[in-house]
mmCIF file of C-alpha atoms in Angstrom:
data_model
loop_
_atom_site.group_PDB
_atom_site.id
_atom_site.type_symbol
_atom_site.label_atom_id
_atom_site.label_comp_id
_atom_site.label_asym_id
_atom_site.label_seq_id
_atom_site.Cartn_x
_atom_site.Cartn_y
_atom_site.Cartn_z
ATOM 1 C CA UNK A 1 -47.129 -115.071 91.717
ATOM 2 C CA UNK A 2 -47.992 -111.498 90.701
ATOM 3 C CA UNK A 3 -45.232 -108.906 90.629
ATOM 4 C CA UNK A 4 -45.373 -105.693 92.658
ATOM 5 C CA UNK A 5 -46.215 -103.862 89.426
ATOM 6 C CA UNK A 6 -49.103 -106.271 88.760
ATOM 7 C CA UNK A 7 -50.368 -105.768 92.306
ATOM 8 C CA UNK A 8 -50.373 -101.988 91.946
ATOM 9 C CA UNK A 9 -52.015 -102.008 88.531
ATOM 10 C CA UNK A 10 -54.746 -104.248 89.947
ATOM 11 C CA UNK A 11 -55.263 -102.161 93.110
ATOM 12 C CA UNK A 12 -58.863 -100.958 93.288
ATOM 13 C CA UNK A 13 -59.570 -102.621 89.931
ATOM 14 C CA UNK A 14 -56.975 -100.407 88.251
ATOM 15 C CA UNK A 15 -58.097 -97.219 89.939
ATOM 16 C CA UNK A 16 -54.981 -97.154 92.142
ATOM 17 C CA UNK A 17 -52.762 -96.212 89.210
ATOM 18 C CA UNK A 18 -55.329 -93.665 88.069
ATOM 19 C CA UNK A 19 -55.330 -92.140 91.566
ATOM 20 C CA UNK A 20 -51.523 -91.882 91.455
ATOM 21 C CA UNK A 21 -51.707 -90.224 88.029
ATOM 22 C CA UNK A 22 -54.289 -87.685 89.189
ATOM 23 C CA UNK A 23 -52.525 -86.930 92.474
ATOM 24 C CA UNK A 24 -49.222 -86.133 90.788
ATOM 25 C CA UNK A 25 -50.531 -84.620 87.545
ATOM 26 C CA UNK A 26 -49.195 -87.383 85.325
ATOM 27 C CA UNK A 27 -50.614 -89.279 82.388
ATOM 28 C CA UNK A 28 -51.276 -92.985 82.845
ATOM 29 C CA UNK A 29 -48.275 -93.731 80.631
ATOM 30 C CA UNK A 30 -46.017 -91.534 82.793
ATOM 31 C CA UNK A 31 -47.411 -93.088 85.969
ATOM 32 C CA UNK A 32 -46.823 -96.611 84.718
ATOM 33 C CA UNK A 33 -43.277 -95.703 83.648
ATOM 34 C CA UNK A 34 -42.597 -94.095 87.033
ATOM 35 C CA UNK A 35 -43.947 -97.046 89.014
ATOM 36 C CA UNK A 36 -42.098 -99.537 86.807
ATOM 37 C CA UNK A 37 -38.864 -97.601 87.387
ATOM 38 C CA UNK A 38 -39.355 -97.385 91.179
ATOM 39 C CA UNK A 39 -40.520 -100.910 91.992
ATOM 40 C CA UNK A 40 -37.222 -102.766 91.425
ATOM 41 C CA UNK A 41 -35.774 -100.785 94.339
ATOM 42 C CA UNK A 42 -38.758 -101.815 96.471
ATOM 43 C CA UNK A 43 -38.167 -105.455 95.542
ATOM 44 C CA UNK A 44 -34.491 -105.208 96.454
ATOM 45 C CA UNK A 45 -35.315 -103.516 99.743
ATOM 46 C CA UNK A 46 -37.862 -106.200 100.609
ATOM 47 C CA UNK A 47 -35.387 -108.955 99.743
ATOM 48 C CA UNK A 48 -32.667 -107.332 101.845
ATOM 49 C CA UNK A 49 -34.996 -106.842 104.804
ATOM 50 C CA UNK A 50 -36.341 -110.386 104.748
ATOM 51 C CA UNK A 51 -32.972 -112.084 104.253
ATOM 52 C CA UNK A 52 -32.532 -112.770 107.962
ATOM 53 C CA UNK A 53 -35.025 -114.395 110.361
ATOM 54 C CA UNK A 54 -35.565 -111.205 112.396
ATOM 55 C CA UNK A 55 -36.286 -109.122 109.296
ATOM 56 C CA UNK A 56 -38.574 -111.780 107.880
ATOM 57 C CA UNK A 57 -40.466 -111.981 111.177
ATOM 58 C CA UNK A 58 -40.901 -108.211 111.344
ATOM 59 C CA UNK A 59 -42.119 -108.146 107.741
ATOM 60 C CA UNK A 60 -44.595 -110.983 108.341
ATOM 61 C CA UNK A 61 -45.893 -109.260 111.474
ATOM 62 C CA UNK A 62 -46.404 -106.012 109.555
ATOM 63 C CA UNK A 63 -48.206 -107.843 106.755
ATOM 64 C CA UNK A 64 -50.360 -109.842 109.166
ATOM 65 C CA UNK A 65 -51.462 -106.685 110.987
ATOM 66 C CA UNK A 66 -53.202 -105.492 107.838
ATOM 67 C CA UNK A 67 -52.778 -101.879 108.922
ATOM 68 C CA UNK A 68 -51.560 -100.836 105.473
ATOM 69 C CA UNK A 69 -54.300 -102.638 103.524
ATOM 70 C CA UNK A 70 -56.402 -99.469 103.609
ATOM 71 C CA UNK A 71 -53.856 -97.782 101.312
ATOM 72 C CA UNK A 72 -53.968 -100.616 98.804
ATOM 73 C CA UNK A 73 -57.756 -100.645 98.890
ATOM 74 C CA UNK A 74 -58.063 -96.841 98.584
ATOM 75 C CA UNK A 75 -55.000 -95.155 97.102
ATOM 76 C CA UNK A 76 -56.294 -91.690 97.968
ATOM 77 C CA UNK A 77 -55.684 -92.531 101.640
ATOM 78 C CA UNK A 78 -51.999 -93.090 100.817
ATOM 79 C CA UNK A 79 -51.781 -89.364 99.955
ATOM 80 C CA UNK A 80 -53.066 -88.293 103.382
ATOM 81 C CA UNK A 81 -50.594 -87.025 106.007
ATOM 82 C CA UNK A 82 -50.935 -90.354 107.866
ATOM 83 C CA UNK A 83 -50.385 -92.345 104.671
ATOM 84 C CA UNK A 84 -47.299 -90.310 103.789
ATOM 85 C CA UNK A 85 -45.914 -90.637 107.340
ATOM 86 C CA UNK A 86 -46.428 -94.398 107.313
ATOM 87 C CA UNK A 87 -44.962 -94.600 103.816
ATOM 88 C CA UNK A 88 -41.874 -92.698 104.935
ATOM 89 C CA UNK A 89 -41.494 -95.163 107.806
ATOM 90 C CA UNK A 90 -41.673 -98.059 105.353
ATOM 91 C CA UNK A 91 -39.095 -96.354 103.118
ATOM 92 C CA UNK A 92 -36.810 -96.027 106.140
ATOM 93 C CA UNK A 93 -36.992 -99.782 106.664
ATOM 94 C CA UNK A 94 -36.598 -100.608 102.979
ATOM 95 C CA UNK A 95 -33.845 -98.187 102.033
ATOM 96 C CA UNK A 96 -32.285 -97.264 105.374
ATOM 97 C CA UNK A 97 -31.734 -93.574 104.599
ATOM 98 C CA UNK A 98 -33.240 -90.560 102.897
ATOM 99 C CA UNK A 99 -30.114 -90.334 100.757
ATOM 100 C CA UNK A 100 -30.840 -93.757 99.292
ATOM 101 C CA UNK A 101 -34.490 -92.803 98.721
ATOM 102 C CA UNK A 102 -33.318 -89.723 96.819
ATOM 103 C CA UNK A 103 -30.903 -91.859 94.793
ATOM 104 C CA UNK A 104 -33.741 -94.266 93.938
ATOM 105 C CA UNK A 105 -35.878 -91.326 92.773
ATOM 106 C CA UNK A 106 -32.980 -89.924 90.739
ATOM 107 C CA UNK A 107 -32.340 -93.222 88.981
ATOM 108 C CA UNK A 108 -36.057 -93.739 88.350
ATOM 109 C CA UNK A 109 -36.306 -90.215 86.909
ATOM 110 C CA UNK A 110 -33.607 -91.044 84.393
ATOM 111 C CA UNK A 111 -35.311 -94.322 83.473
ATOM 112 C CA UNK A 112 -38.876 -92.992 83.281
ATOM 113 C CA UNK A 113 -38.499 -89.378 82.209
ATOM 114 C CA UNK A 114 -40.665 -88.281 85.159
ATOM 115 C CA UNK A 115 -39.384 -85.388 87.289
ATOM 116 C CA UNK A 116 -37.323 -86.511 90.292
ATOM 117 C CA UNK A 117 -39.287 -84.263 92.699
ATOM 118 C CA UNK A 118 -42.527 -85.940 91.659
ATOM 119 C CA UNK A 119 -40.976 -89.378 92.141
ATOM 120 C CA UNK A 120 -39.770 -88.391 95.622
ATOM 121 C CA UNK A 121 -43.345 -87.381 96.451
ATOM 122 C CA UNK A 122 -44.689 -90.648 95.021
ATOM 123 C CA UNK A 123 -42.327 -92.891 96.998
ATOM 124 C CA UNK A 124 -44.153 -92.781 100.378
ATOM 125 C CA UNK A 125 -47.573 -93.272 98.764
ATOM 126 C CA UNK A 126 -46.345 -96.241 96.760
ATOM 127 C CA UNK A 127 -44.655 -97.673 99.863
ATOM 128 C CA UNK A 128 -47.940 -97.472 101.777
ATOM 129 C CA UNK A 129 -49.842 -99.098 98.920
ATOM 130 C CA UNK A 130 -47.315 -101.916 98.413
ATOM 131 C CA UNK A 131 -47.259 -102.966 102.054
#
């Protein structure tokens, strides 16, 4: 089973990571380091949210709807106002608060060397793409 990182690096035949790099003015190496530092928090949030039957059902319904597939298929759409809004909604479900999202970005900044503000901007786009 591919990891979240594998899924993102394969999005649009690898162009998804390139789109993230271009959008946020990062090199591919910085983008990969940033994504690798952020994704463990996404995994933990997904595990926490699917640990009970209600959460699992809500997650499966969201996945089955396919409404977020457009962001995986075309990362540039994840940077649109709608993509960011939907990504912020996903982050709310995954992390529960903006404070936790900021903490995730702070920790990822320390691990990746990428500016925390950039990581905070990346979070909603990545959330839209991952769903």
